[in-house]
Short mmCIF file of C-alpha atoms (C1' of nucleotides) in Angstrom, two decimals:
data_model
loop_
_atom_site.label_atom_id
_atom_site.label_comp_id
_atom_site.label_asym_id
_atom_site.label_seq_id
_atom_site.Cartn_x
_atom_site.Cartn_y
_atom_site.Cartn_z
CA MET A 127 105.79 77.89 61.82
CA GLY A 128 105.35 76.69 65.48
CA THR A 129 102.77 78.84 68.36
CA THR A 130 105.66 80.59 69.82
CA ARG A 131 105.23 79.29 74.00
CA THR A 132 106.41 81.61 76.56
CA PRO A 133 107.07 84.57 73.68
CA ARG A 134 108.66 87.77 73.74
CA ALA A 135 106.40 89.30 76.54
CA SER A 136 106.27 86.63 78.76
CA TRP A 137 110.46 87.29 80.21
CA ILE A 138 109.43 91.07 79.69
CA GLU A 139 106.08 91.21 81.58
CA GLN A 140 108.07 88.69 84.61
CA GLY A 141 110.63 90.35 84.94
CA LEU A 142 108.76 93.27 85.11
CA ARG A 143 107.43 91.47 88.36
CA ALA A 144 110.60 90.12 89.83
CA LEU A 145 111.72 94.04 89.48
CA ALA A 146 108.55 94.69 91.09
CA THR A 147 108.72 92.91 94.33
CA GLY A 148 112.74 91.88 94.02
CA GLY A 149 114.67 95.40 92.65
CA PRO A 150 116.37 94.57 89.70
CA ASP A 151 118.38 92.03 91.70
CA ALA A 152 115.58 90.11 91.59
CA VAL A 153 115.30 89.53 87.44
CA ARG A 154 117.24 86.57 87.95
CA ILE A 155 116.52 84.57 84.04
CA GLU A 156 116.67 81.15 85.78
CA ASN A 157 114.52 82.23 88.26
CA LEU A 158 111.81 84.11 85.62
CA ALA A 159 112.68 81.13 83.57
CA GLN A 160 111.14 78.34 86.98
CA SER A 161 108.18 81.42 87.32
CA LEU A 162 106.96 80.47 83.74
CA GLY A 163 107.37 77.37 84.38
CA VAL A 164 110.12 76.62 81.36
CA THR A 165 113.70 76.84 81.78
CA LYS A 166 116.14 79.25 80.33
CA GLY A 167 116.74 77.40 77.32
CA GLY A 168 114.28 79.19 75.44
CA PHE A 169 115.31 82.71 77.10
CA TYR A 170 118.95 83.51 75.44
CA GLY A 171 116.58 83.24 71.66
CA TYR A 172 115.05 86.12 72.55
CA PHE A 173 117.53 88.48 74.58
CA ARG A 174 121.60 88.60 74.26
CA ASN A 175 121.56 89.36 77.30
CA ARG A 176 120.51 89.53 80.69
CA ASP A 177 120.94 93.60 80.39
CA ALA A 178 118.73 92.72 77.15
CA LEU A 179 116.09 92.04 78.83
CA LEU A 180 116.20 95.02 81.54
CA THR A 181 116.80 97.25 79.17
CA GLU A 182 113.13 96.02 77.29
CA MET A 183 111.96 96.00 80.47
CA LEU A 184 112.54 99.59 81.31
CA ASP A 185 111.68 100.28 76.81
CA THR A 186 108.19 99.00 77.82
CA TRP A 187 107.81 100.68 81.17
CA GLU A 188 108.98 104.73 80.42
CA TYR A 189 105.91 104.11 77.12
CA GLU A 190 103.10 103.22 79.12
CA VAL A 191 103.78 105.14 82.31
CA SER A 192 104.41 108.35 80.70
CA ASP A 193 102.73 108.52 77.17
CA GLY A 194 100.66 105.47 77.38
CA ILE A 195 98.57 106.90 80.85
CA ILE A 196 98.72 110.14 79.58
CA ALA A 197 97.12 108.96 76.04
CA GLN A 198 94.49 106.61 77.79
CA VAL A 199 93.55 109.87 79.75
CA ASP A 200 93.32 112.34 77.10
CA ARG A 201 90.77 109.80 75.08
CA ALA A 202 88.53 110.28 77.89
CA GLY A 203 88.03 114.27 77.13
CA GLY A 204 86.90 116.37 79.44
CA ASP A 205 88.31 119.27 81.14
CA ALA A 206 91.06 120.26 83.38
CA ARG A 207 89.84 118.52 86.23
CA ALA A 208 87.87 115.09 84.98
CA ARG A 209 91.15 114.66 83.74
CA LEU A 210 93.04 114.96 87.30
CA GLU A 211 90.85 112.94 88.79
CA ARG A 212 90.80 110.00 86.47
CA LEU A 213 94.28 110.64 85.71
CA PHE A 214 94.77 110.10 89.93
CA LEU A 215 91.45 107.03 89.91
CA LEU A 216 93.32 106.07 87.07
CA VAL A 217 97.09 105.65 88.45
CA ALA A 218 95.57 104.17 91.38
CA GLU A 219 93.30 101.00 90.13
CA ALA A 220 96.56 100.05 88.27
CA ALA A 221 98.33 99.70 91.37
CA ASP A 222 99.60 96.78 91.14
CA GLY A 223 99.69 96.16 87.71
CA PRO A 224 103.06 94.57 86.66
CA VAL A 225 104.03 97.76 84.07
CA ARG A 226 102.16 100.34 85.05
CA GLY A 227 101.57 99.55 89.07
CA ILE A 228 103.23 102.34 91.58
CA THR A 229 105.43 99.23 92.46
CA ALA A 230 106.82 99.09 89.56
CA ASP A 231 107.46 102.33 89.48
CA LEU A 232 108.98 103.05 93.05
CA ALA A 233 111.06 100.10 91.75
CA VAL A 234 112.35 102.52 89.48
CA ARG A 235 113.23 105.18 91.58
CA ALA A 236 114.80 103.28 93.74
CA TRP A 237 117.49 101.37 91.01
CA ALA A 238 117.60 104.28 89.65
CA ARG A 239 119.52 106.43 92.54
CA HIS A 240 121.99 103.39 91.81
CA ASP A 241 122.60 102.93 87.71
CA ALA A 242 122.85 105.85 85.32
CA GLY A 243 120.71 105.07 82.62
CA VAL A 244 117.62 103.84 84.98
CA ALA A 245 118.26 107.71 86.64
CA GLU A 246 118.44 109.05 82.72
CA ARG A 247 114.84 107.07 81.79
CA LEU A 248 113.41 108.63 85.00
CA ARG A 249 114.20 111.70 85.03
CA ARG A 250 112.37 111.51 81.00
CA VAL A 251 109.28 110.01 82.07
CA ASP A 252 108.90 112.36 85.22
CA ASN A 253 109.46 115.64 82.64
CA ARG A 254 106.85 114.20 80.57
CA ARG A 255 104.97 113.92 82.92
CA MET A 256 105.70 117.07 84.87
CA HIS A 257 104.39 118.65 81.78
CA TYR A 258 101.37 117.45 81.69
CA LEU A 259 100.00 118.21 84.93
CA ARG A 260 101.61 121.49 84.19
CA SER A 261 99.19 121.76 81.26
CA LEU A 262 96.14 120.75 83.78
CA PHE A 263 96.31 122.33 86.79
CA SER A 264 97.20 125.64 84.42
CA GLU A 265 94.39 125.96 83.42
CA PHE A 266 92.51 126.62 87.30
CA CYS A 267 95.29 128.13 89.11
CA THR A 268 96.40 131.49 87.42
CA ASP A 269 99.28 131.84 89.97
CA THR A 270 102.44 130.03 88.35
CA ASP A 271 103.30 129.94 91.09
CA GLU A 272 100.84 127.88 92.18
CA VAL A 273 100.84 125.53 89.28
CA GLU A 274 104.49 124.34 90.59
CA VAL A 275 103.27 123.91 93.99
CA ARG A 276 100.52 121.37 93.31
CA CYS A 277 102.24 119.86 90.72
CA LEU A 278 104.97 118.79 92.94
CA LEU A 279 102.67 118.00 95.70
CA ALA A 280 100.83 115.78 93.37
CA VAL A 281 103.94 114.62 92.42
CA THR A 282 106.07 114.03 95.76
CA VAL A 283 103.59 112.75 97.97
CA ARG A 284 102.56 110.17 95.49
CA ILE A 285 105.85 108.95 95.45
CA GLY A 286 106.85 110.33 99.88
CA ASN A 287 103.64 108.51 100.75
CA HIS A 288 103.99 104.16 99.18
CA PHE A 289 107.58 105.31 101.02
CA HIS A 290 106.16 106.03 104.11
CA ALA A 291 105.65 103.07 106.67
CA ALA A 292 104.13 105.11 109.69
CA ASP A 293 101.15 102.95 111.46
CA ASP A 294 97.12 105.26 110.48
CA GLY A 295 97.57 108.17 113.30
CA ILE A 296 93.58 109.56 114.47
CA ARG A 297 92.62 110.09 110.31
CA SER A 298 93.25 107.12 108.35
CA ARG A 299 96.42 107.46 105.64
CA ALA A 300 93.61 107.32 103.10
CA ASP A 301 91.84 110.07 104.34
CA VAL A 302 94.22 112.61 105.39
CA MET A 303 95.14 111.79 101.37
CA ALA A 304 91.62 112.00 100.60
CA THR A 305 92.00 115.23 101.80
CA ILE A 306 95.44 116.38 100.20
CA ARG A 307 93.81 115.60 96.68
CA LYS A 308 90.16 117.29 97.21
CA ARG A 309 92.54 120.58 98.67
CA LEU A 310 94.60 120.06 94.89
CA LEU A 311 91.95 120.34 93.29
CA SER A 312 89.87 123.32 95.11
CA MET B 20 146.27 94.33 123.89
CA GLY B 21 147.02 95.70 120.01
CA THR B 22 145.55 98.67 118.73
CA THR B 23 142.47 97.52 116.83
CA ARG B 24 143.30 99.02 113.68
CA THR B 25 139.78 98.78 111.28
CA PRO B 26 137.22 98.83 114.56
CA ARG B 27 133.93 97.30 114.34
CA ALA B 28 132.28 100.29 113.69
CA SER B 29 134.13 100.83 110.86
CA TRP B 30 132.27 98.40 109.61
CA ILE B 31 129.23 99.46 109.61
CA GLU B 32 129.72 103.05 108.36
CA GLN B 33 130.85 101.49 105.23
CA GLY B 34 128.64 99.02 104.92
CA LEU B 35 125.88 102.21 105.68
CA ARG B 36 128.51 104.12 102.22
CA ALA B 37 127.61 101.32 100.25
CA LEU B 38 123.69 100.38 101.34
CA ALA B 39 123.07 103.76 100.92
CA THR B 40 125.31 105.00 96.93
CA GLY B 41 123.62 101.03 95.91
CA GLY B 42 121.27 99.41 97.84
CA PRO B 43 121.85 96.04 100.40
CA ASP B 44 122.84 94.13 97.44
CA ALA B 45 125.67 96.11 97.25
CA VAL B 46 127.47 95.71 100.52
CA ARG B 47 129.58 92.66 99.80
CA ILE B 48 132.10 92.06 102.47
CA GLU B 49 134.92 92.01 99.88
CA ASN B 50 134.45 94.95 98.58
CA LEU B 51 134.05 96.52 101.89
CA ALA B 52 137.11 96.03 102.86
CA GLN B 53 138.55 96.80 99.71
CA SER B 54 136.98 99.84 99.86
CA LEU B 55 139.14 99.72 103.74
CA GLY B 56 142.34 99.08 102.14
CA VAL B 57 141.90 94.96 104.45
CA THR B 58 141.39 91.87 103.08
CA LYS B 59 137.83 90.52 104.26
CA GLY B 60 140.53 87.77 106.94
CA GLY B 61 139.43 90.72 110.18
CA PHE B 62 135.53 90.61 109.19
CA TYR B 63 134.85 87.45 111.49
CA GLY B 64 136.13 88.30 114.20
CA TYR B 65 133.64 91.04 114.70
CA PHE B 66 130.39 89.20 113.25
CA ARG B 67 129.34 86.62 112.21
CA ASN B 68 128.33 87.02 109.19
CA ARG B 69 126.84 89.31 106.48
CA ASP B 70 123.54 89.18 108.38
CA ALA B 71 124.48 90.08 110.97
CA LEU B 72 126.94 93.37 109.68
CA LEU B 73 123.54 94.59 107.82
CA THR B 74 121.50 93.33 111.41
CA GLU B 75 124.15 96.11 113.32
CA MET B 76 124.11 98.28 110.28
CA LEU B 77 120.34 98.58 110.66
CA ASP B 78 120.80 98.98 114.33
CA THR B 79 122.58 102.67 113.71
CA TRP B 80 120.77 103.68 110.99
CA GLU B 81 117.40 103.14 113.60
CA TYR B 82 118.65 104.43 116.26
CA GLU B 83 120.34 107.73 114.31
CA VAL B 84 117.61 108.56 113.03
CA SER B 85 114.74 108.38 115.61
CA ASP B 86 116.22 109.82 118.72
CA GLY B 87 119.24 110.07 117.96
CA ILE B 88 118.15 113.49 115.75
CA ILE B 89 114.30 114.30 118.25
CA ALA B 90 117.28 114.20 121.00
CA GLN B 91 119.80 116.42 119.44
CA VAL B 92 116.59 118.69 118.16
CA ASP B 93 115.02 118.21 121.31
CA ARG B 94 118.92 119.34 122.76
CA ALA B 95 118.81 123.05 121.27
CA GLY B 96 115.55 123.65 122.87
CA GLY B 97 113.19 126.62 121.93
CA ASP B 98 109.10 126.74 120.26
CA ALA B 99 107.86 124.14 117.85
CA ARG B 100 108.04 126.81 115.51
CA ALA B 101 111.85 127.02 116.22
CA ARG B 102 111.91 122.92 116.93
CA LEU B 103 111.22 122.00 113.28
CA GLU B 104 112.72 124.68 111.21
CA ARG B 105 116.34 123.37 113.45
CA LEU B 106 114.86 119.70 112.64
CA PHE B 107 114.85 120.94 108.20
CA LEU B 108 117.83 122.69 108.84
CA LEU B 109 119.77 119.61 110.47
CA VAL B 110 118.30 116.64 107.78
CA ALA B 111 119.57 118.87 104.97
CA GLU B 112 122.77 119.55 106.06
CA ALA B 113 122.79 116.28 107.11
CA ALA B 114 122.49 114.79 103.56
CA ASP B 115 125.29 113.19 102.24
CA GLY B 116 126.35 111.75 105.44
CA PRO B 117 126.43 107.88 105.55
CA VAL B 118 124.10 107.44 108.57
CA ARG B 119 122.11 110.36 109.19
CA GLY B 120 122.57 111.12 105.58
CA ILE B 121 119.11 110.89 102.95
CA THR B 122 120.78 107.99 100.67
CA ALA B 123 121.00 105.35 103.90
CA ASP B 124 117.08 106.57 104.35
CA LEU B 125 115.47 106.04 100.78
CA ALA B 126 118.11 103.11 100.34
CA VAL B 127 116.73 101.64 103.80
CA ARG B 128 112.74 102.77 103.14
CA ALA B 129 113.74 100.80 98.91
CA TRP B 130 115.31 97.63 100.88
CA ALA B 131 112.16 98.03 102.91
CA ARG B 132 110.14 97.15 100.06
CA HIS B 133 111.01 93.16 99.65
CA ASP B 134 111.99 92.75 103.11
CA ALA B 135 110.00 92.32 106.37
CA GLY B 136 112.46 92.94 108.81
CA VAL B 137 113.84 95.67 107.16
CA ALA B 138 109.61 97.27 107.42
CA GLU B 139 109.00 96.62 110.33
CA ARG B 140 112.55 99.07 111.63
CA LEU B 141 111.31 100.97 108.82
CA ARG B 142 107.67 101.31 110.73
CA ARG B 143 109.37 101.84 113.76
CA VAL B 144 110.77 105.20 112.83
CA ASP B 145 108.42 106.22 111.20
CA ASN B 146 105.59 106.55 113.74
CA ARG B 147 108.69 107.66 115.75
CA ARG B 148 108.72 110.57 113.39
CA MET B 149 105.30 111.57 112.79
CA HIS B 150 104.59 110.90 116.56
CA TYR B 151 107.64 114.39 117.59
CA LEU B 152 106.28 115.55 114.15
CA ARG B 153 102.32 115.77 115.66
CA SER B 154 103.70 116.82 118.88
CA LEU B 155 105.20 119.89 117.43
CA PHE B 156 102.67 120.97 114.79
CA SER B 157 100.03 120.21 117.63
CA GLU B 158 101.63 123.05 119.39
CA PHE B 159 100.76 126.35 116.93
CA CYS B 160 97.47 123.66 114.71
CA THR B 161 94.71 123.73 116.44
CA ASP B 162 92.35 121.60 113.72
CA THR B 163 93.50 117.78 113.96
CA ASP B 164 93.29 116.74 110.93
CA GLU B 165 95.22 120.15 110.37
CA VAL B 166 98.08 118.33 112.02
CA GLU B 167 97.40 115.44 110.22
CA VAL B 168 98.07 116.53 106.95
CA ARG B 169 100.67 118.97 107.37
CA CYS B 170 102.28 115.74 109.47
CA LEU B 171 101.63 114.08 106.03
CA LEU B 172 102.90 116.72 103.48
CA ALA B 173 106.19 116.65 105.69
CA VAL B 174 107.65 114.14 105.49
CA THR B 175 106.65 112.69 102.21
CA VAL B 176 107.22 115.37 100.71
CA ARG B 177 110.67 114.84 101.80
CA ILE B 178 111.18 111.44 100.70
CA GLY B 179 109.08 111.58 96.75
CA ASN B 180 111.39 114.93 96.24
CA HIS B 181 114.81 112.50 95.97
CA PHE B 182 113.02 109.97 95.04
CA HIS B 183 111.48 112.60 91.59
CA ALA B 184 113.64 113.48 88.93
CA ALA B 185 112.62 115.60 86.45
CA ASP B 186 114.60 118.49 86.23
CA ASP B 187 114.09 122.16 87.14
CA GLY B 188 111.14 124.02 85.88
CA ILE B 189 110.46 128.37 85.40
CA ARG B 190 110.96 128.05 89.59
CA SER B 191 112.94 125.56 90.28
CA ARG B 192 112.88 123.26 92.66
CA ALA B 193 114.72 124.14 95.97
CA ASP B 194 112.93 127.13 95.40
CA VAL B 195 109.00 125.65 94.93
CA MET B 196 110.54 123.03 98.11
CA ALA B 197 111.07 126.15 100.29
CA THR B 198 107.63 127.79 99.50
CA ILE B 199 105.98 124.58 100.65
CA ARG B 200 108.10 124.95 103.54
CA LYS B 201 107.33 127.78 104.42
CA ARG B 202 103.24 127.11 104.10
CA LEU B 203 104.05 123.95 106.79
CA LEU B 204 104.97 126.67 109.33
CA SER B 205 102.66 129.31 108.31
"C1'" DC C 242 164.20 91.49 124.48
"C1'" DC C 243 160.22 87.87 124.12
"C1'" DC C 244 155.34 87.08 124.73
"C1'" DC C 245 151.03 86.83 124.04
"C1'" DT C 246 146.84 88.55 121.63
"C1'" DT C 247 145.03 90.68 118.08
"C1'" DC C 248 144.74 91.86 113.31
"C1'" DC C 249 145.18 90.71 109.15
"C1'" DA C 250 146.70 87.54 104.20
"C1'" DT C 251 145.97 84.11 102.08
"C1'" DA C 252 144.19 79.76 100.43
"C1'" DC C 253 140.53 76.93 100.28
"C1'" DG C 254 135.33 74.40 99.22
"C1'" DG C 255 130.43 75.84 98.15
"C1'" DT C 256 126.93 77.89 95.95
"C1'" DG C 257 124.04 80.11 92.80
"C1'" DG C 258 123.36 82.74 88.38
"C1'" DC C 259 125.06 83.97 83.59
"C1'" DG C 260 126.00 81.91 79.15
"C1'" DT C 261 126.71 78.52 75.59
"C1'" DA C 262 126.28 73.87 73.27
"C1'" DC C 263 123.48 70.54 71.75
"C1'" DA C 264 119.84 67.07 71.26
"C1'" DG C 265 115.46 66.08 71.41
"C1'" DA C 266 110.40 67.46 71.57
"C1'" DA C 267 105.94 70.19 68.80
"C1'" DG C 268 103.73 71.90 66.26
"C1'" DA C 269 102.54 73.90 60.86
"C1'" DG C 270 102.96 73.31 56.14
"C1'" DC C 271 102.00 70.08 53.17
"C1'" DG D 221 104.22 60.75 58.12
"C1'" DC D 222 107.43 63.39 56.98
"C1'" DT D 223 110.77 67.82 57.02
"C1'" DC D 224 111.41 71.61 58.80
"C1'" DT D 225 111.98 75.64 62.30
"C1'" DT D 226 111.07 77.40 66.37
"C1'" DC D 227 111.12 76.11 71.38
"C1'" DT D 228 113.20 73.55 75.55
"C1'" DG D 229 115.54 70.44 78.46
"C1'" DT D 230 119.97 69.34 79.99
"C1'" DA D 231 125.37 69.28 80.75
"C1'" DC D 232 128.72 72.71 80.78
"C1'" DG D 233 132.72 75.86 81.82
"C1'" DC D 234 133.29 80.06 84.11
"C1'" DC D 235 133.25 83.98 87.67
"C1'" DA D 236 131.99 86.11 91.96
"C1'" DC D 237 130.94 85.73 96.90
"C1'" DC D 238 130.70 83.78 100.89
"C1'" DG D 239 132.12 81.67 105.16
"C1'" DT D 240 136.33 79.09 107.02
"C1'" DA D 241 141.08 77.45 108.46
"C1'" DT D 242 145.62 78.70 109.33
"C1'" DG D 243 150.38 81.03 109.44
"C1'" DG D 244 151.97 85.13 109.82
"C1'" DA D 245 152.18 90.60 111.03
"C1'" DA D 246 152.36 94.30 114.76
"C1'" DG D 247 152.70 96.14 117.91
"C1'" DG D 248 152.09 96.10 123.63
"C1'" DG D 249 153.50 93.94 128.67
"C1'" DG D 250 156.09 92.41 130.98
#
DNA sequence: CCCCTTCCATACGGTGGCGTACAGAAGAGC
DNA sequence: GCTCTTCTGTACGCCACCGTATGGAAGGGG
């Protein structure tokens, strides 16, 4: 059996990369092939068609950014605050990765706005994340309403911040975000 | 001079509607024509090409959601808190409009992630909005850092909330959002 | 009633991307 | 070196959409 020259995973990763930078309509098979240094000849040996690729891209994304990340955070142990800090850090430093990166996350969110299937996946991911956040915040917040507020803030501020294009004011955006993060953990 | 049957503004509005529901790649001329009950024959009498339409769509959007809304809020008068409440209300009730609606806003944000020209426009809009928010929050917040935090929260939570797909928890999303809004005005 | 302007329908060529077909290269195992 | 499998290059038909050209409808102004 000849060595797989450009394996299945290559197409998926390159697809996610294209999705992150150009949206779902930028996931063109001939385009991915060129980025991989081949032609589309081999593509249809792995995937039935373009939709099949999109599906598998979403499969890997869905796992990686929910159970994948949570498992990685839990593996390191520590109390709730330590895990939250570790989670924030992990999410920040994977920022430009093709799968767990924030750009892929945002691209999927934008995509979900006009594709029911993607919306359903995103719903699962966000539910899973919120469930995890609730469990962590509850460990040092007794008021359940306060827990809900902090969970929603943690998630929406992170997403909204990346869609927000304003320049820095007197304080830099990073500074303000750090202040907000500190308050969430108080 | 014959009455303009489907005027310039129709194409722009329908274009924004398509943008809001399907993203920029859904703004197909022949598609808009069908939605308007005509063919694309008349389109090229108004616009040089598809890009010209996109530009004009963004022009109207940019004005409406920045100076347009601000002027409408200021016209009603009142102190800073009253204006903020009015702003939040106005933004909420225009939610499904084709121009000022949140879906158009989100579509433009998603679009800006992979189009430099759109990103520049969005930057202008967000700077204008932040400037206005700062002026309002400063009137009852003495601490400038606190002003920055509230401005960023107001903007990012609103955006992030619409990109967030999780189901309601113990408290409904609307309830939690109301709590956050109340805190911002305290 | 006719003209004239404005808008619309239709047909056309051009382009880009999808999916298929098939032949050839590139190794692995013998 | 031969063969067999697997992957890749190339060519093709197809479709959606863009932008253009042109004839014709619709309605106001004289």
